[in-house]
Short mmCIF file of C-alpha atoms in Angstrom, two decimals:
data_model
loop_
_atom_site.label_atom_id
_atom_site.label_comp_id
_atom_site.label_asym_id
_atom_site.label_seq_id
_atom_site.Cartn_x
_atom_site.Cartn_y
_atom_site.Cartn_z
CA MET A 486 28.28 26.97 -35.08
CA THR A 487 25.13 28.83 -36.58
CA ASN A 488 24.83 32.31 -35.50
CA ILE A 489 20.97 33.09 -34.38
CA THR A 490 19.47 36.65 -34.02
CA VAL A 491 18.87 38.22 -30.74
CA ALA A 492 14.37 37.96 -32.12
CA GLU A 493 14.73 34.31 -32.40
CA ILE A 494 16.12 34.44 -28.78
CA ALA A 495 13.72 36.28 -27.36
CA ARG A 496 11.07 33.73 -29.17
CA PHE A 497 13.08 30.77 -27.84
CA THR A 498 12.76 31.98 -24.07
CA ASN A 499 9.35 33.43 -24.50
CA GLY A 500 10.64 36.82 -23.77
CA GLU A 501 10.12 40.38 -24.72
CA LEU A 502 12.26 41.79 -27.23
CA VAL A 503 13.12 45.70 -26.81
CA GLY A 504 15.88 47.35 -29.40
CA ASP A 505 17.46 45.68 -32.12
CA GLY A 506 15.80 42.36 -32.96
CA SER A 507 18.36 41.82 -35.98
CA ILE A 508 21.65 41.82 -34.30
CA GLU A 509 23.94 38.47 -34.65
CA ILE A 510 23.95 36.27 -31.44
CA GLN A 511 27.56 33.65 -31.55
CA ALA A 512 27.90 32.51 -28.01
CA CYS A 513 26.34 33.14 -24.24
CA SER A 514 29.22 34.38 -22.07
CA GLY A 515 29.32 36.35 -17.96
CA ILE A 516 28.36 39.96 -17.23
CA TYR A 517 32.00 41.09 -16.56
CA GLU A 518 33.01 38.99 -19.62
CA ALA A 519 30.98 38.87 -22.54
CA LYS A 520 32.37 40.96 -26.08
CA ASN A 521 30.45 42.50 -28.74
CA GLY A 522 28.07 38.91 -30.71
CA GLN A 523 27.56 37.72 -27.70
CA ILE A 524 24.67 37.72 -25.25
CA THR A 525 24.22 37.77 -21.40
CA PHE A 526 22.42 37.71 -18.53
CA VAL A 527 21.42 39.36 -14.96
CA ILE A 528 19.02 38.52 -12.12
CA GLY A 529 18.55 42.52 -10.69
CA ASP A 530 19.29 45.61 -9.77
CA ALA A 531 22.53 44.64 -8.01
CA TYR A 532 24.54 43.86 -11.85
CA LYS A 533 22.46 47.04 -13.65
CA GLU A 534 25.90 49.45 -13.42
CA GLN A 535 27.79 46.54 -14.89
CA ALA A 536 25.34 45.42 -17.63
CA LEU A 537 25.37 49.31 -19.01
CA LYS A 538 28.74 49.01 -19.45
CA SER A 539 29.07 45.65 -20.95
CA GLU A 540 30.24 45.30 -24.68
CA ALA A 541 28.02 42.64 -24.63
CA SER A 542 25.59 42.47 -27.48
CA ALA A 543 22.30 41.99 -25.82
CA VAL A 544 21.59 41.49 -22.15
CA ILE A 545 18.68 39.23 -20.63
CA ILE A 546 16.83 40.44 -17.43
CA PRO A 547 14.08 41.06 -15.33
CA ARG A 548 10.32 41.87 -16.88
CA GLN A 549 10.44 44.52 -14.70
CA MET A 550 13.98 45.58 -14.93
CA SER A 551 15.32 48.59 -17.73
CA LEU A 552 18.46 49.08 -19.65
CA PRO A 553 18.48 52.79 -21.46
CA GLY A 554 20.40 52.13 -24.74
CA LYS A 555 20.80 48.46 -24.04
CA THR A 556 19.32 45.97 -26.71
CA VAL A 557 17.70 43.51 -23.90
CA ILE A 558 15.38 40.43 -23.73
CA ARG A 559 12.80 41.06 -20.82
CA VAL A 560 11.86 37.44 -18.78
CA ASP A 561 10.05 36.16 -15.69
CA ASN A 562 13.82 34.62 -15.08
CA PRO A 563 16.64 34.87 -16.31
CA SER A 564 19.03 32.27 -14.94
CA HIS A 565 16.61 29.65 -16.01
CA ALA A 566 16.57 31.50 -19.83
CA PHE A 567 20.04 32.08 -20.21
CA THR A 568 20.59 28.18 -18.90
CA ARG A 569 18.01 27.05 -21.75
CA LEU A 570 20.16 29.41 -24.19
CA LEU A 571 23.48 27.75 -23.27
CA LYS A 572 22.13 24.26 -23.76
CA TYR A 573 21.08 25.31 -27.43
CA PHE A 574 24.43 26.17 -28.19
CA LEU A 575 26.36 23.55 -26.84
CA LYS A 576 23.78 20.95 -28.80
CA ASP A 577 26.07 21.39 -31.66
CA ARG A 578 29.49 20.88 -29.79
CA PRO A 579 31.69 17.48 -30.92
CA SER A 580 31.08 14.69 -28.30
CA VAL A 581 34.01 14.71 -26.29
CA HIS A 582 34.50 11.00 -25.90
CA PRO A 583 33.61 9.20 -29.37
CA VAL A 584 30.93 6.67 -29.09
CA GLY A 585 32.61 3.49 -29.08
CA ILE A 586 35.39 1.02 -26.65
CA HIS A 587 38.27 2.69 -26.46
CA PRO A 588 41.03 -0.24 -26.87
CA THR A 589 42.70 -0.23 -23.56
CA ALA A 590 39.36 -0.63 -21.82
CA ILE A 591 38.71 -4.42 -19.94
CA VAL A 592 34.70 -5.32 -20.95
CA ALA A 593 34.50 -8.36 -18.68
CA SER A 594 32.54 -10.51 -21.73
CA THR A 595 29.10 -10.93 -19.56
CA ALA A 596 29.04 -7.11 -19.20
CA ARG A 597 25.87 -5.53 -21.52
CA ILE A 598 26.58 -2.40 -23.45
CA GLY A 599 23.43 -0.56 -25.00
CA ALA A 600 23.65 1.74 -28.32
CA ARG A 601 25.28 4.71 -28.81
CA VAL A 602 27.91 3.35 -25.31
CA ALA A 603 31.16 5.47 -25.56
CA ILE A 604 33.76 4.09 -22.96
CA GLY A 605 37.67 5.55 -22.22
CA PRO A 606 40.94 4.63 -22.02
CA TYR A 607 41.47 1.83 -19.10
CA VAL A 608 37.81 1.86 -18.20
CA VAL A 609 36.98 -1.40 -16.45
CA ILE A 610 33.51 -3.22 -16.44
CA ASP A 611 33.56 -5.82 -14.40
CA ASN A 612 31.20 -9.21 -14.57
CA ASP A 613 27.40 -9.04 -15.32
CA ALA A 614 27.46 -5.58 -15.62
CA VAL A 615 24.70 -3.04 -17.36
CA ILE A 616 25.61 0.30 -19.29
CA GLY A 617 22.51 1.78 -20.97
CA ASP A 618 22.26 3.61 -24.17
CA ASP A 619 24.18 6.58 -24.50
CA THR A 620 26.24 6.30 -21.22
CA VAL A 621 29.58 7.48 -21.41
CA ILE A 622 32.50 6.69 -18.78
CA TYR A 623 35.83 9.12 -19.00
CA ALA A 624 38.92 7.63 -18.46
CA HIS A 625 40.22 5.24 -15.46
CA GLY A 626 36.74 4.50 -14.63
CA TYR A 627 35.61 1.26 -12.93
CA VAL A 628 31.81 -0.17 -12.64
CA GLY A 629 31.53 -3.16 -10.54
CA ALA A 630 30.12 -6.61 -10.93
CA LYS A 631 26.27 -6.48 -11.30
CA VAL A 632 26.33 -3.25 -11.10
CA HIS A 633 23.39 -1.01 -13.31
CA VAL A 634 24.06 1.94 -14.71
CA GLY A 635 20.65 3.24 -16.71
CA LYS A 636 20.18 5.85 -19.63
CA GLU A 637 22.47 9.10 -20.80
CA CYS A 638 24.25 8.80 -17.91
CA VAL A 639 27.48 10.75 -17.48
CA LEU A 640 30.48 8.73 -15.22
CA TYR A 641 33.72 11.12 -15.50
CA ALA A 642 37.43 10.16 -15.10
CA HIS A 643 38.03 8.35 -12.01
CA VAL A 644 34.54 7.45 -11.01
CA SER A 645 34.66 4.36 -8.94
CA ILE A 646 30.88 2.30 -8.69
CA ARG A 647 31.39 -0.84 -6.86
CA GLU A 648 29.55 -4.36 -6.82
CA GLU A 649 25.72 -4.21 -6.99
CA VAL A 650 25.25 -0.50 -7.10
CA ILE A 651 22.34 0.23 -9.16
CA ILE A 652 22.53 3.81 -11.22
CA GLY A 653 19.31 5.58 -12.55
CA ASP A 654 19.15 7.46 -15.92
CA ARG A 655 20.80 10.75 -16.56
CA VAL A 656 23.08 10.77 -13.74
CA ILE A 657 26.37 12.69 -13.85
CA ILE A 658 29.09 11.54 -11.35
CA GLN A 659 31.75 13.62 -11.74
CA ASN A 660 35.57 12.81 -11.07
CA GLY A 661 37.09 10.47 -8.29
CA ALA A 662 33.69 10.10 -7.03
CA VAL A 663 33.10 6.46 -4.99
CA ILE A 664 29.20 4.76 -4.90
CA GLY A 665 28.96 1.86 -3.27
CA SER A 666 31.78 2.01 -0.43
CA ASP A 667 31.82 0.07 3.11
CA GLY A 668 29.88 1.47 5.11
CA TYR A 669 31.50 2.86 8.73
CA GLY A 670 30.76 -0.20 10.95
CA TYR A 671 32.97 -2.03 13.45
CA VAL A 672 31.48 -3.60 16.85
CA MET A 673 34.46 -4.03 19.81
CA VAL A 674 35.59 -7.85 20.09
CA ASP A 675 38.03 -8.68 22.56
CA GLY A 676 39.65 -5.37 22.74
CA LYS A 677 39.54 -5.06 19.08
CA HIS A 678 37.46 -3.59 16.29
CA GLU A 679 36.00 -6.04 14.33
CA LYS A 680 34.94 -4.41 10.56
CA ILE A 681 30.91 -5.73 10.08
CA PRO A 682 30.14 -6.72 6.58
CA GLN A 683 28.50 -4.45 4.22
CA ILE A 684 26.44 -6.30 2.44
CA GLY A 685 23.21 -3.95 1.57
CA THR A 686 23.50 -1.74 -1.71
CA VAL A 687 23.37 2.17 -3.36
CA ILE A 688 20.85 3.03 -5.46
CA ILE A 689 20.84 6.66 -7.09
CA GLU A 690 17.81 7.25 -8.44
CA ASP A 691 17.20 9.73 -11.56
CA ASP A 692 18.69 12.76 -12.70
CA VAL A 693 20.91 12.88 -9.75
CA GLU A 694 23.90 14.85 -10.15
CA ILE A 695 27.06 13.88 -7.53
CA GLY A 696 30.13 16.25 -6.74
CA ALA A 697 33.77 16.06 -7.44
CA ASN A 698 35.41 13.38 -4.86
CA THR A 699 32.24 12.33 -3.22
CA ALA A 700 31.45 9.39 -1.51
CA ILE A 701 28.26 7.49 -0.85
CA ASP A 702 28.64 4.27 1.51
CA ARG A 703 26.85 0.93 0.97
CA ALA A 704 24.39 0.45 3.62
CA ARG A 705 24.72 -2.80 6.02
CA PHE A 706 21.60 -4.35 4.88
CA GLU A 707 19.16 -3.56 2.14
CA LYS A 708 19.97 0.55 0.71
CA THR A 709 21.50 3.83 0.46
CA ILE A 710 19.11 5.99 -1.19
CA ILE A 711 19.62 8.84 -3.49
CA GLY A 712 15.88 10.21 -4.17
CA GLU A 713 15.28 11.54 -7.75
CA GLY A 714 16.85 14.49 -8.89
CA THR A 715 18.86 15.35 -5.92
CA LYS A 716 22.33 17.39 -6.37
CA ILE A 717 24.96 16.44 -4.41
CA ASP A 718 28.26 18.83 -4.00
CA ASN A 719 31.75 17.59 -4.09
CA LEU A 720 33.30 16.59 -0.70
CA VAL A 721 30.10 15.13 0.96
CA HIS A 722 30.03 12.29 2.71
CA ILE A 723 27.04 10.08 3.01
CA ALA A 724 27.24 6.91 5.04
CA HIS A 725 25.49 3.68 5.25
CA ASN A 726 21.38 3.37 5.05
CA VAL A 727 20.98 6.82 4.59
CA ILE A 728 17.85 7.38 2.27
CA THR A 729 17.53 11.10 0.81
CA GLY A 730 13.74 12.52 -1.02
CA LYS A 731 13.67 13.82 -4.12
CA HIS A 732 15.65 17.31 -5.11
CA CYS A 733 16.92 17.62 -2.51
CA LEU A 734 20.43 19.81 -2.58
CA ILE A 735 24.10 18.52 -0.23
CA ILE A 736 26.52 21.26 -0.68
CA ALA A 737 30.02 20.77 -0.13
CA GLN A 738 31.68 18.65 2.99
CA ALA A 739 28.70 18.17 4.18
CA GLY A 740 28.36 14.72 6.13
CA VAL A 741 25.16 12.90 6.35
CA SER A 742 25.60 10.12 9.11
CA GLY A 743 24.28 6.32 9.11
CA SER A 744 20.41 5.84 8.69
CA ALA A 745 19.84 9.63 8.72
CA ARG A 746 16.88 10.09 6.51
CA LEU A 747 16.51 13.49 4.47
CA GLY A 748 12.77 13.96 2.92
CA ASN A 749 11.50 15.83 -0.12
CA TYR A 750 13.21 19.17 -1.53
CA VAL A 751 15.66 19.23 1.87
CA ILE A 752 18.90 22.16 1.87
CA LEU A 753 22.20 21.22 3.88
CA ALA A 754 24.30 23.92 3.09
CA GLY A 755 28.12 23.54 3.33
CA GLN A 756 30.07 22.02 6.19
CA VAL A 757 26.51 20.57 7.28
CA GLY A 758 26.70 17.38 9.79
CA VAL A 759 23.57 15.29 10.34
CA VAL A 760 23.50 12.70 13.09
CA GLY A 761 22.79 9.04 12.58
CA HIS A 762 19.18 7.84 13.20
CA LEU A 763 17.78 11.54 12.83
CA THR A 764 14.84 12.59 10.43
CA ILE A 765 14.57 15.83 8.27
CA GLY A 766 11.41 17.10 6.99
CA ASP A 767 10.70 17.87 3.81
CA GLY A 768 12.02 21.67 3.13
CA ALA A 769 13.77 21.77 5.97
CA ILE A 770 17.06 24.13 5.54
CA VAL A 771 20.05 23.24 7.65
CA THR A 772 22.61 26.54 7.13
CA ALA A 773 25.96 26.44 6.65
CA GLN A 774 28.98 24.94 8.27
CA SER A 775 25.49 23.59 11.21
CA GLY A 776 25.34 21.06 13.47
CA VAL A 777 21.90 18.14 13.38
CA SER A 778 21.26 16.93 17.06
CA LYS A 779 18.08 16.37 16.70
CA SER A 780 14.86 15.48 14.33
CA LEU A 781 13.68 18.65 12.18
CA LYS A 782 10.32 19.26 10.97
CA ALA A 783 9.30 19.64 7.76
CA GLY A 784 9.76 23.41 6.76
CA GLU A 785 12.22 24.22 9.72
CA GLN A 786 15.25 26.22 9.03
CA VAL A 787 18.28 26.01 11.91
CA PHE A 788 21.92 27.26 12.83
CA GLY A 789 24.26 26.88 14.80
CA SER A 790 26.37 23.98 16.10
CA PRO A 791 23.80 22.07 18.11
CA ALA A 792 21.52 23.90 15.34
CA GLN A 793 18.45 25.65 16.54
CA PRO A 794 15.87 27.39 14.82
CA ILE A 795 17.52 29.79 12.94
CA LYS A 796 16.32 33.37 14.51
CA LYS A 797 16.81 31.57 17.73
CA ALA A 798 20.52 31.17 16.85
CA PHE A 799 20.60 34.70 15.33
CA ILE A 800 19.56 36.42 18.60
CA THR A 801 21.93 33.84 20.58
CA ASN A 802 24.71 34.70 18.05
CA ALA A 803 23.85 38.51 18.69
CA HIS A 804 24.19 38.16 22.55
CA ILE A 805 27.67 36.26 22.25
CA GLN A 806 28.89 39.08 19.97
CA ARG A 807 28.01 41.36 22.85
CA LEU A 808 29.89 39.64 25.46
CA ASP A 809 32.34 42.00 26.18
CA HIS A 810 30.13 44.16 26.35
CA TYR A 811 27.70 42.34 29.24
CA ALA A 812 31.33 41.57 31.28
CA ASN A 813 31.91 44.86 31.45
CA THR A 814 28.65 45.61 32.65
CA ILE A 815 28.33 42.77 35.28
CA LYS A 816 32.05 44.48 36.26
CA ASP A 817 30.86 47.91 36.40
CA LEU A 818 27.04 47.05 38.82
CA LYS A 819 28.96 45.14 41.13
CA LYS A 820 31.43 48.53 41.74
CA ARG A 821 27.88 50.19 42.21
CA ILE A 822 26.52 47.51 44.47
CA GLU A 823 29.88 47.46 46.77
CA VAL A 824 29.95 50.99 47.01
CA LEU A 825 26.63 50.80 48.29
CA GLU A 826 26.99 48.33 50.60
CA ASN A 827 29.92 49.75 51.85
CA LYS A 828 27.89 53.35 52.74
CA GLN A 829 25.70 50.94 55.14
#
């Protein structure tokens, strides 16, 4: 790997250099682990003391911040600048998976495989599937019949893509995720739950990332859609016919029930539950462990179960924390009333 000077990093990140620009940097590292020859970053004054103690040769910091005695690069967004730099160092890393089809993989004769595709051990590519250029599919993956996987995708080990699902370009799917599993649909007939066929599909748009062991169900009819740029964490369940907008964030262990619709830039924090057939407006934020039982307006922020406007929820929660005080106050008032009544 070619080293890069701090001065070159400053130019690369559009930053302001303060200190010795001739220092050579070999790698990026976190603030606590960084050593001599490495560069790190901090996002604000909360980490200033640690940055001053750090062995890092240089630190990327916010423009308004200073670190006396340290070589620093001041930028508008340290996290973004550091991410760009990390990608620069990673570009020369050898591919984990060589281009080509592993001898143990099973690829249907009717499947179409693009250029520079890497297909790992024991992968199964079913009939009429299409794999786009520069895509990597790791060991034990399954791509079902008539699936379309776009360009520059990464499907990690044990990912399963069921039949007729459509995956856009530059999609990353982490280990063990299942895309296109049957939606949870049953009808009661003669005292038994009879399965409703789930004949729709799933569409994953461009630049989506899907976390490990997440399940996204195929639609009963038509489509379950994950909008462009949406990032889904581990252990999330997206039910049948859900539609998310663009650039949503759906965090670990969240569950979205059938036919719910999320607007653009919606955030569902960890362990959020959304009732089916609701609409969550653009930019709405649902905080951790909240249960959404009614539709939300654009930009609304909610908390609790059932979820309510966040300021109201915090006030309610504050009162709950004082229940002992209120109970004791009521007991005291009752005694005073009894005393007053007895004097009459």
